[in-house]
Short mmCIF file of C-alpha atoms in Angstrom, two decimals:
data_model
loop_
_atom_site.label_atom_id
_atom_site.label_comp_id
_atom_site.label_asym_id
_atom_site.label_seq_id
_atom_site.Cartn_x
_atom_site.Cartn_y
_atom_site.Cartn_z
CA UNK T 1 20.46 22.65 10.63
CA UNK T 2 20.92 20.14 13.52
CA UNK T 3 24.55 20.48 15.03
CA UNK T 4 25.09 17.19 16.03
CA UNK T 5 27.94 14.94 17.59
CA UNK T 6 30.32 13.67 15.12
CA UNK T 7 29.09 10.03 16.18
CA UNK T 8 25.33 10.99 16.22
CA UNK T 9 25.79 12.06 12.57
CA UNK T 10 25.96 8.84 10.42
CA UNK T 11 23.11 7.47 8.23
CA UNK T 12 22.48 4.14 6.55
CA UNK T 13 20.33 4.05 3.29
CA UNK T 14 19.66 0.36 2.44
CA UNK T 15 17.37 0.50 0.03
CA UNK T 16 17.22 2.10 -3.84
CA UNK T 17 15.68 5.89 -3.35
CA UNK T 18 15.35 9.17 -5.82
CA UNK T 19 18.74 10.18 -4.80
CA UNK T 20 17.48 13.43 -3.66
CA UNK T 21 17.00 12.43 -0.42
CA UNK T 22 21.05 12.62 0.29
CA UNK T 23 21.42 16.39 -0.14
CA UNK T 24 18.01 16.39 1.85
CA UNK T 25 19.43 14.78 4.99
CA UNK T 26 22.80 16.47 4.41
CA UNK T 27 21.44 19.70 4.79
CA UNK T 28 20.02 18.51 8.12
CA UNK T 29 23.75 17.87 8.84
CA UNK T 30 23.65 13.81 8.41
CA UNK T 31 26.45 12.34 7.19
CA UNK T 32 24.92 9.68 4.67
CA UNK T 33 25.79 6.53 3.50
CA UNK T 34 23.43 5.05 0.33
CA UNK T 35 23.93 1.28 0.45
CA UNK T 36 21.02 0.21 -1.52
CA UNK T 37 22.35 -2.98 -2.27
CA UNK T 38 23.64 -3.76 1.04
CA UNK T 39 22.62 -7.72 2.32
CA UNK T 40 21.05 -8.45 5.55
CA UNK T 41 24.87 -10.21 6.78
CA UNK T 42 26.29 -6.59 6.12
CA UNK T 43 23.94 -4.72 7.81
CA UNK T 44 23.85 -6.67 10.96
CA UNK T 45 28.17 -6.37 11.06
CA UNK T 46 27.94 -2.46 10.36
CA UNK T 47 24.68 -1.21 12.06
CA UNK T 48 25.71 -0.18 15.26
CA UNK T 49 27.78 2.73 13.93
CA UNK T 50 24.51 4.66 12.49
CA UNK T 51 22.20 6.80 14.44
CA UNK T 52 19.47 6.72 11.52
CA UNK T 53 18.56 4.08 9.52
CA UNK T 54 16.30 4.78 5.92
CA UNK T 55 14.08 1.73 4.59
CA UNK T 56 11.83 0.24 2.07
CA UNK T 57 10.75 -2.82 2.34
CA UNK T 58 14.10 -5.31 1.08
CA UNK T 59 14.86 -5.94 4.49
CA UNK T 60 12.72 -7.55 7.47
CA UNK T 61 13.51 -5.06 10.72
CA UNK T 62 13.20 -7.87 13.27
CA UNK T 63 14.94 -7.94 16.43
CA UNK T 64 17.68 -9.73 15.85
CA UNK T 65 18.85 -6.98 13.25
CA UNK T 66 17.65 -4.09 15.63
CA UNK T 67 19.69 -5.58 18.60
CA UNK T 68 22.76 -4.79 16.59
CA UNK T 69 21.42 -1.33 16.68
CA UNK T 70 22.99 0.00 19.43
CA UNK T 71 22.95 3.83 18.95
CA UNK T 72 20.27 4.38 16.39
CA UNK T 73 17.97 6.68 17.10
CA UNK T 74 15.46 6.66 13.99
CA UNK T 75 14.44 5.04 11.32
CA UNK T 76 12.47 6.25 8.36
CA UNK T 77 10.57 4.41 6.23
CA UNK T 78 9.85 5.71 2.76
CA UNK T 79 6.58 4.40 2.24
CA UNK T 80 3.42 3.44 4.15
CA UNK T 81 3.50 0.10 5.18
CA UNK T 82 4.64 -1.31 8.64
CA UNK T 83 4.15 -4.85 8.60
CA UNK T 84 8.32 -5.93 8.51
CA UNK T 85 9.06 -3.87 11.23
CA UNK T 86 9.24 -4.73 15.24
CA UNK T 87 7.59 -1.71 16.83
CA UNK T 88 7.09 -3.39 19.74
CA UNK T 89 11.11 -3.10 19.93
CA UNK T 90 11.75 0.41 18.95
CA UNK T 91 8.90 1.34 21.61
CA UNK T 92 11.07 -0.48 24.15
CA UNK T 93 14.22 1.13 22.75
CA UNK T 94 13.41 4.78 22.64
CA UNK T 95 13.36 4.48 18.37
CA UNK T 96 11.52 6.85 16.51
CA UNK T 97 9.70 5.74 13.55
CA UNK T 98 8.75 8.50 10.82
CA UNK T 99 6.89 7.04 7.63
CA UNK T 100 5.98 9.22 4.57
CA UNK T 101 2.59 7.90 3.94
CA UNK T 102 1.39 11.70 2.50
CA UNK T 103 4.10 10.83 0.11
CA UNK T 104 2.03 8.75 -2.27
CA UNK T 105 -1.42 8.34 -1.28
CA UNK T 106 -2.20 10.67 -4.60
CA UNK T 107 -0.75 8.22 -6.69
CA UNK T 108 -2.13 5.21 -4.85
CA UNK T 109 -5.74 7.27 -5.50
CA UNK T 110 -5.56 7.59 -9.31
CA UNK T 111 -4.25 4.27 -9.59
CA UNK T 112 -7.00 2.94 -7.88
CA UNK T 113 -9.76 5.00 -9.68
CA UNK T 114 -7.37 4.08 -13.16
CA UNK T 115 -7.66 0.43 -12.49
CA UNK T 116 -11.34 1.03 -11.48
CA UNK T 117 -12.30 2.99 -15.12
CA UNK T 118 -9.95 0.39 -16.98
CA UNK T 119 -12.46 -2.87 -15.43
CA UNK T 120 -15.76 -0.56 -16.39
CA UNK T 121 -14.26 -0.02 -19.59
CA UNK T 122 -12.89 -3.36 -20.77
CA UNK T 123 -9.92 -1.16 -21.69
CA UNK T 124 -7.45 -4.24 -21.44
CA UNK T 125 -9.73 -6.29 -23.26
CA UNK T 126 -10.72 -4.25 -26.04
CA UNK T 127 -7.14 -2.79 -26.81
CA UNK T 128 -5.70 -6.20 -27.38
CA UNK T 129 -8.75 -6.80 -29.92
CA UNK T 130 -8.63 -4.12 -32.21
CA UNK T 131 -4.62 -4.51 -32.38
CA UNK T 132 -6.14 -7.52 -34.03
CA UNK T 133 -8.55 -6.36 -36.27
CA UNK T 134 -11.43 -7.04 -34.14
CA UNK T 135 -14.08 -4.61 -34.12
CA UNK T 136 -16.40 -5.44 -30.63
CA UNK T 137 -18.56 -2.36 -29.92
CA UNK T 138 -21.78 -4.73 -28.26
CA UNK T 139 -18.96 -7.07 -26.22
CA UNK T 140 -17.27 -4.24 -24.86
CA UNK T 141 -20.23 -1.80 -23.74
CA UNK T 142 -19.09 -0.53 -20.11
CA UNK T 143 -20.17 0.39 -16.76
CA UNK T 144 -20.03 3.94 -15.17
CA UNK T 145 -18.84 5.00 -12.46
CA UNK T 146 -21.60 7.66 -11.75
CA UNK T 147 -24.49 7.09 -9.72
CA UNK T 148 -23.06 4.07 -8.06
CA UNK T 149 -21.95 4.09 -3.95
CA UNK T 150 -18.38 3.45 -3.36
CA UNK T 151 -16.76 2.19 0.13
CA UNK T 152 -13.66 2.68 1.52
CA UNK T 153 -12.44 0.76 4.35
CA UNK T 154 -9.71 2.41 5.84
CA UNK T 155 -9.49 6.34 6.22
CA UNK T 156 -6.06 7.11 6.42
CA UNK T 157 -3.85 8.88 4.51
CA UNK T 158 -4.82 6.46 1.55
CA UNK T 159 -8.46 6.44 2.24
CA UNK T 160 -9.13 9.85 2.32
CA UNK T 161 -6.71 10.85 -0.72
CA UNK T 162 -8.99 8.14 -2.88
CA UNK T 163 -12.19 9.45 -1.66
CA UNK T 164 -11.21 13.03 -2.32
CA UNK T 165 -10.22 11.65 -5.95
CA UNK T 166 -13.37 10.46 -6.58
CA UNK T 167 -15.80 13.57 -5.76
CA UNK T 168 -15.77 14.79 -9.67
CA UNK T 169 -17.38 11.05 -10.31
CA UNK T 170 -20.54 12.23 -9.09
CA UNK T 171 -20.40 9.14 -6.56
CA UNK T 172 -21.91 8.31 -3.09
CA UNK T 173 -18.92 7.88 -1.21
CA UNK T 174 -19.09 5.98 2.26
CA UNK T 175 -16.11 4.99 5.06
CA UNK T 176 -15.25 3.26 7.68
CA UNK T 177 -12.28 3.30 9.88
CA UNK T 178 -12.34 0.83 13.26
CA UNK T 179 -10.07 3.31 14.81
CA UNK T 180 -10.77 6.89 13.51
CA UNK T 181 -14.16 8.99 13.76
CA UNK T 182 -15.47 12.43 13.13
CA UNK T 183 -14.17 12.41 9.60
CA UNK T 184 -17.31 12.74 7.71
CA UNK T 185 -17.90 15.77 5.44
CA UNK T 186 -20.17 17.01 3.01
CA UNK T 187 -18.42 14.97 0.19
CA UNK T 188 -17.72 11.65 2.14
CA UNK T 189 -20.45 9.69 4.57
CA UNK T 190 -18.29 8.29 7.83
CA UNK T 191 -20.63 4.82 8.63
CA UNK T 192 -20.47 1.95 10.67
CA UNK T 193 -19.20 -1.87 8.92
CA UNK T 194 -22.66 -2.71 8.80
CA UNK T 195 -23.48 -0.07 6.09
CA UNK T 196 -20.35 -0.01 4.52
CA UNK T 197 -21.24 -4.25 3.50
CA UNK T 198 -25.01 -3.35 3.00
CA UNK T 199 -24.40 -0.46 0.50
CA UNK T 200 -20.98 -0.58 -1.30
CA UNK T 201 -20.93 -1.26 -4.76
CA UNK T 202 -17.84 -0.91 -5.17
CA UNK T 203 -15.13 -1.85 -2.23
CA UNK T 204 -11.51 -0.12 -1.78
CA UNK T 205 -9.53 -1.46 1.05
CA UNK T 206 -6.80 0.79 2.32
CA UNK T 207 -5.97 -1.09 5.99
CA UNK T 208 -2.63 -1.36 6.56
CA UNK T 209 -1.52 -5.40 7.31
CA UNK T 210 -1.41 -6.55 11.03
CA UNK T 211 -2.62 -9.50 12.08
CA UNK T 212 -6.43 -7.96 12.66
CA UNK T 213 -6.73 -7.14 9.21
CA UNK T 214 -4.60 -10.48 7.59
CA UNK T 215 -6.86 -13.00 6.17
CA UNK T 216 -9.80 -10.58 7.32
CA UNK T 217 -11.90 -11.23 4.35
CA UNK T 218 -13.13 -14.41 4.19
CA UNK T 219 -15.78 -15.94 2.03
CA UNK T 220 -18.12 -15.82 5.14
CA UNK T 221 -17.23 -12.28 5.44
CA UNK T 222 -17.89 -11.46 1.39
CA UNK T 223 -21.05 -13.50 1.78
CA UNK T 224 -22.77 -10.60 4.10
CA UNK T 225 -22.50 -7.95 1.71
CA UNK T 226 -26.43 -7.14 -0.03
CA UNK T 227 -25.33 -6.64 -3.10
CA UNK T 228 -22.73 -8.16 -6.05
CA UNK T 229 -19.30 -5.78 -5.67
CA UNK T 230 -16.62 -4.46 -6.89
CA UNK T 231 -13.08 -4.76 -4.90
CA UNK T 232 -9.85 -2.67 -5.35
CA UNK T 233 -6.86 -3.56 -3.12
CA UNK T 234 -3.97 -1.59 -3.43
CA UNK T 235 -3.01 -2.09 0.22
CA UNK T 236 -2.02 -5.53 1.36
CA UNK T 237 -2.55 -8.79 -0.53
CA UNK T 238 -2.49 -10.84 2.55
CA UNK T 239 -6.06 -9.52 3.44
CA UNK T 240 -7.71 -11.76 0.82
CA UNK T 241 -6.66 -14.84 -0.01
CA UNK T 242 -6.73 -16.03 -3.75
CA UNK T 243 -9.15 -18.91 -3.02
CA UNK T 244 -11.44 -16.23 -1.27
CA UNK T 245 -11.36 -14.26 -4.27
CA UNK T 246 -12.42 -17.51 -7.07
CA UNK T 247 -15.22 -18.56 -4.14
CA UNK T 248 -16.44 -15.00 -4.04
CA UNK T 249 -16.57 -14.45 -8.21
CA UNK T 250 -17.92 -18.44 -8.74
CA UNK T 251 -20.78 -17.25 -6.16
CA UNK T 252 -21.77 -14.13 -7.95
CA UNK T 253 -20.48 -12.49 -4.75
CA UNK T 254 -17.57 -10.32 -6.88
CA UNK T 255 -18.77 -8.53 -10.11
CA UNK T 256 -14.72 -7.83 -11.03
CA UNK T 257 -11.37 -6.89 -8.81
CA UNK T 258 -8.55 -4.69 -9.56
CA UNK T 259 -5.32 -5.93 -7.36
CA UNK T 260 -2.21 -4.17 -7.26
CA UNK T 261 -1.06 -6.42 -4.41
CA UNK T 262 -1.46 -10.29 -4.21
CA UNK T 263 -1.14 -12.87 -1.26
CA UNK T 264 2.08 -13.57 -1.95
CA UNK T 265 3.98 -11.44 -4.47
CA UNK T 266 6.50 -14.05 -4.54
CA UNK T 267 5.67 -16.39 -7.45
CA UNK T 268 8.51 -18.62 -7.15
CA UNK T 269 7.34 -19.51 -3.49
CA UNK T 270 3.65 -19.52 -4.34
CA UNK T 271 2.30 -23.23 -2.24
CA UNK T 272 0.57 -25.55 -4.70
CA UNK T 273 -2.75 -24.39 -3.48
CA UNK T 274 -2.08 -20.54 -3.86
CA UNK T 275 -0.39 -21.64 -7.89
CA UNK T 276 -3.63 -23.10 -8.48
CA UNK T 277 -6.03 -20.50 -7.48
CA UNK T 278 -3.65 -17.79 -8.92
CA UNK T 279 -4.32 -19.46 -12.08
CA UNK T 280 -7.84 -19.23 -11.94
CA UNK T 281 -7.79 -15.88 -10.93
CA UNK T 282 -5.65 -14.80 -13.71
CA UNK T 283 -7.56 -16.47 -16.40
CA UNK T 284 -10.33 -13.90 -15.34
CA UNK T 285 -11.32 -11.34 -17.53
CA UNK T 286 -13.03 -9.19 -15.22
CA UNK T 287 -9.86 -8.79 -13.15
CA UNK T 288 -7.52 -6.27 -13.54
CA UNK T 289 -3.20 -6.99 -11.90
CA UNK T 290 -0.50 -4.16 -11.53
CA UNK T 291 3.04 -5.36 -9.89
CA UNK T 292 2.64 -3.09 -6.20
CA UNK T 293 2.96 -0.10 -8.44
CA UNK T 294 -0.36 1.91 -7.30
CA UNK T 295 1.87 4.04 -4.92
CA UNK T 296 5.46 4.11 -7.48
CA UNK T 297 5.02 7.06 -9.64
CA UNK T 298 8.09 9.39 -10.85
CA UNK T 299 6.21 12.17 -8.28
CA UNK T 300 5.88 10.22 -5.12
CA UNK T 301 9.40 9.02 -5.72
CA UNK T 302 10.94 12.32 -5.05
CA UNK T 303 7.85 13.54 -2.71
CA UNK T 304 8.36 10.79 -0.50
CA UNK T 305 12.03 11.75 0.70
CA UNK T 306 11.16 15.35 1.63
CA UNK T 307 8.41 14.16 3.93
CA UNK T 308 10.69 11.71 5.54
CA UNK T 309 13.12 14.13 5.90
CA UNK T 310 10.51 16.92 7.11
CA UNK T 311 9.77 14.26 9.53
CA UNK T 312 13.15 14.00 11.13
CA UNK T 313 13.73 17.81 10.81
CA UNK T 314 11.19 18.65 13.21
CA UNK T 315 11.15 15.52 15.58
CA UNK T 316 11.82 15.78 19.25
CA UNK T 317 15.20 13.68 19.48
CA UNK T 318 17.29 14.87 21.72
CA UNK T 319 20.79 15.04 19.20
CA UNK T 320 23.26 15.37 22.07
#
């Protein structure tokens, strides 16, 4: 247990999390405070007093709120993604950042094999039908999953936890990561872009957002792959655009999608354009929506907080 300063002891929670992460951080000695619905104003008056500071996603960390942030040390973000934070600040500032990626790249894997074997399937489809008396066995013949070569852009945490998913599938499994190598095995083929959009029939992005990767497939981009695909994104909307998406299935270019993240998951600030293309999109059969959910199971709930707090238990911050 860290024996810390009475004023290097306080931590802000400001977002809803499996309440086991209190005891977790108390046993570390943190005195906690679980604000989850704490406002932006709030935060800004109060944040100077805290020496850790534990996230989701409610709350942009710009610099404007981090300049308020005059003793904090940490902060931990209970999840993956790092798009809403300024890490070019905390790098400036001395701030660690621990995220607990490991924490639900199993459930972002099934998901995206689930939402995979529900498309094949016509699961959606067909359920709705015979709750209605209607009997389709011809309609509704699916696709397997077998035999076909599935790419993953994006070996990470997420990456490699789908991949390793999908071994029992009896799949070809191919990936590419711009900024990791040596990863190949005997299960998974590490290959350049090139291959990845010559070979893939089916595509799973897991890229975190930045601005290399936002917008990053375009219709010129889809239009090199050899071969009709499938695409799974259960990592940021923002990479595809929903007008990408219609061009891509009008051209033959997508066979079917499963999204668990959209362009803007906002519907009440969608712009005209993006309400009309959502609406096409939508109206697609051969598409298949969950609400940001791949990675929100009961599991990674709880498994989350102990590798944020494993995180801070065995950093390298000097506690006074």
């Amino acid at each position: 247990m860290y024996q810390l300063d009475e004023n290097l002891r306080k931590v802000l929670i400001i977002d809803e999390m499996h309440l086991s992460i209190i005891p977790l951080l108390e046993e570390e000695g943190f005195k906690v405070d679980y604000r989850p619905d704490i406002q932006r104003p709030e935060i800004l008056a109060i944040l100077e007093g805290y020496v850790g500071l534990i996230i989701r996603s409610k709350t942009p960390i710009d610099r404007s709120l981090l300049e308020k942030a005059s003793n904090l040390r940490f902060i931990g973000r209970a999840g993956a993604g790092l798009d809403k934070i300024d890490l070019e600040f905390l790098e400036q500032n001395n701030i660690r950042l621990f995220h607990a990626a490991e924490g639900n790249k199993d459930a972002v894997g099934e998901h995206a094999i689930g939402g995979l074997l529900t498309l094949f399937n016509h699961i959606n489809r067909s359920d709705k039908e015979v709750r209605n008396g209607i009997w389709k066995r011809e309609e509704n013949r699916g696709e397997e999953l077998q035999g076909k070569t599935v790419g993953v852009l994006g070996y990470g945490n997420m990456g490699s936890a789908f991949a390793k998913k999908l071994i029992g599938f009896d799949v070809r499994i191919i990936a590419y990561d711009k900024y990791k190598s040596g990863f190949g095995n005997e299960f998974v083929e590490e290959v350049d872009f090139e291959t990845l959009v010559e070979q893939s029939d089916v595509l799973s992005l897991h890229v975190p957002l930045t601005p290399e990767t936002k917008g990053f497939l375009t219709y010129e981009m889809l239009k090199k792959f050899k071969k009709p695909f499938y695409l799974i994104n259960t990592a940021r909307g923002e990479i595809i655009t929903f007008r990408t998406m219609n061009s891509a299935f009008d051209e033959g270019i997508l066979k079917g999608a499963v999204l668990d993240v959209l362009e803007n998951e906002k519907f009440s600030t969608f712009t005209e354009d993006q309400r009309r293309e959502f609406e096409r999109l939508s109206r697609r059969e051969n598409v298949i929506f969950s609400p940001h959910i791949a990675g929100w199971t009961f599991q990674s709930y709880e498994k989350i907080n102990r590798v944020l707090v494993e995180k801070i238990k065995y950093s390298a911050i000097p506690w006074g």
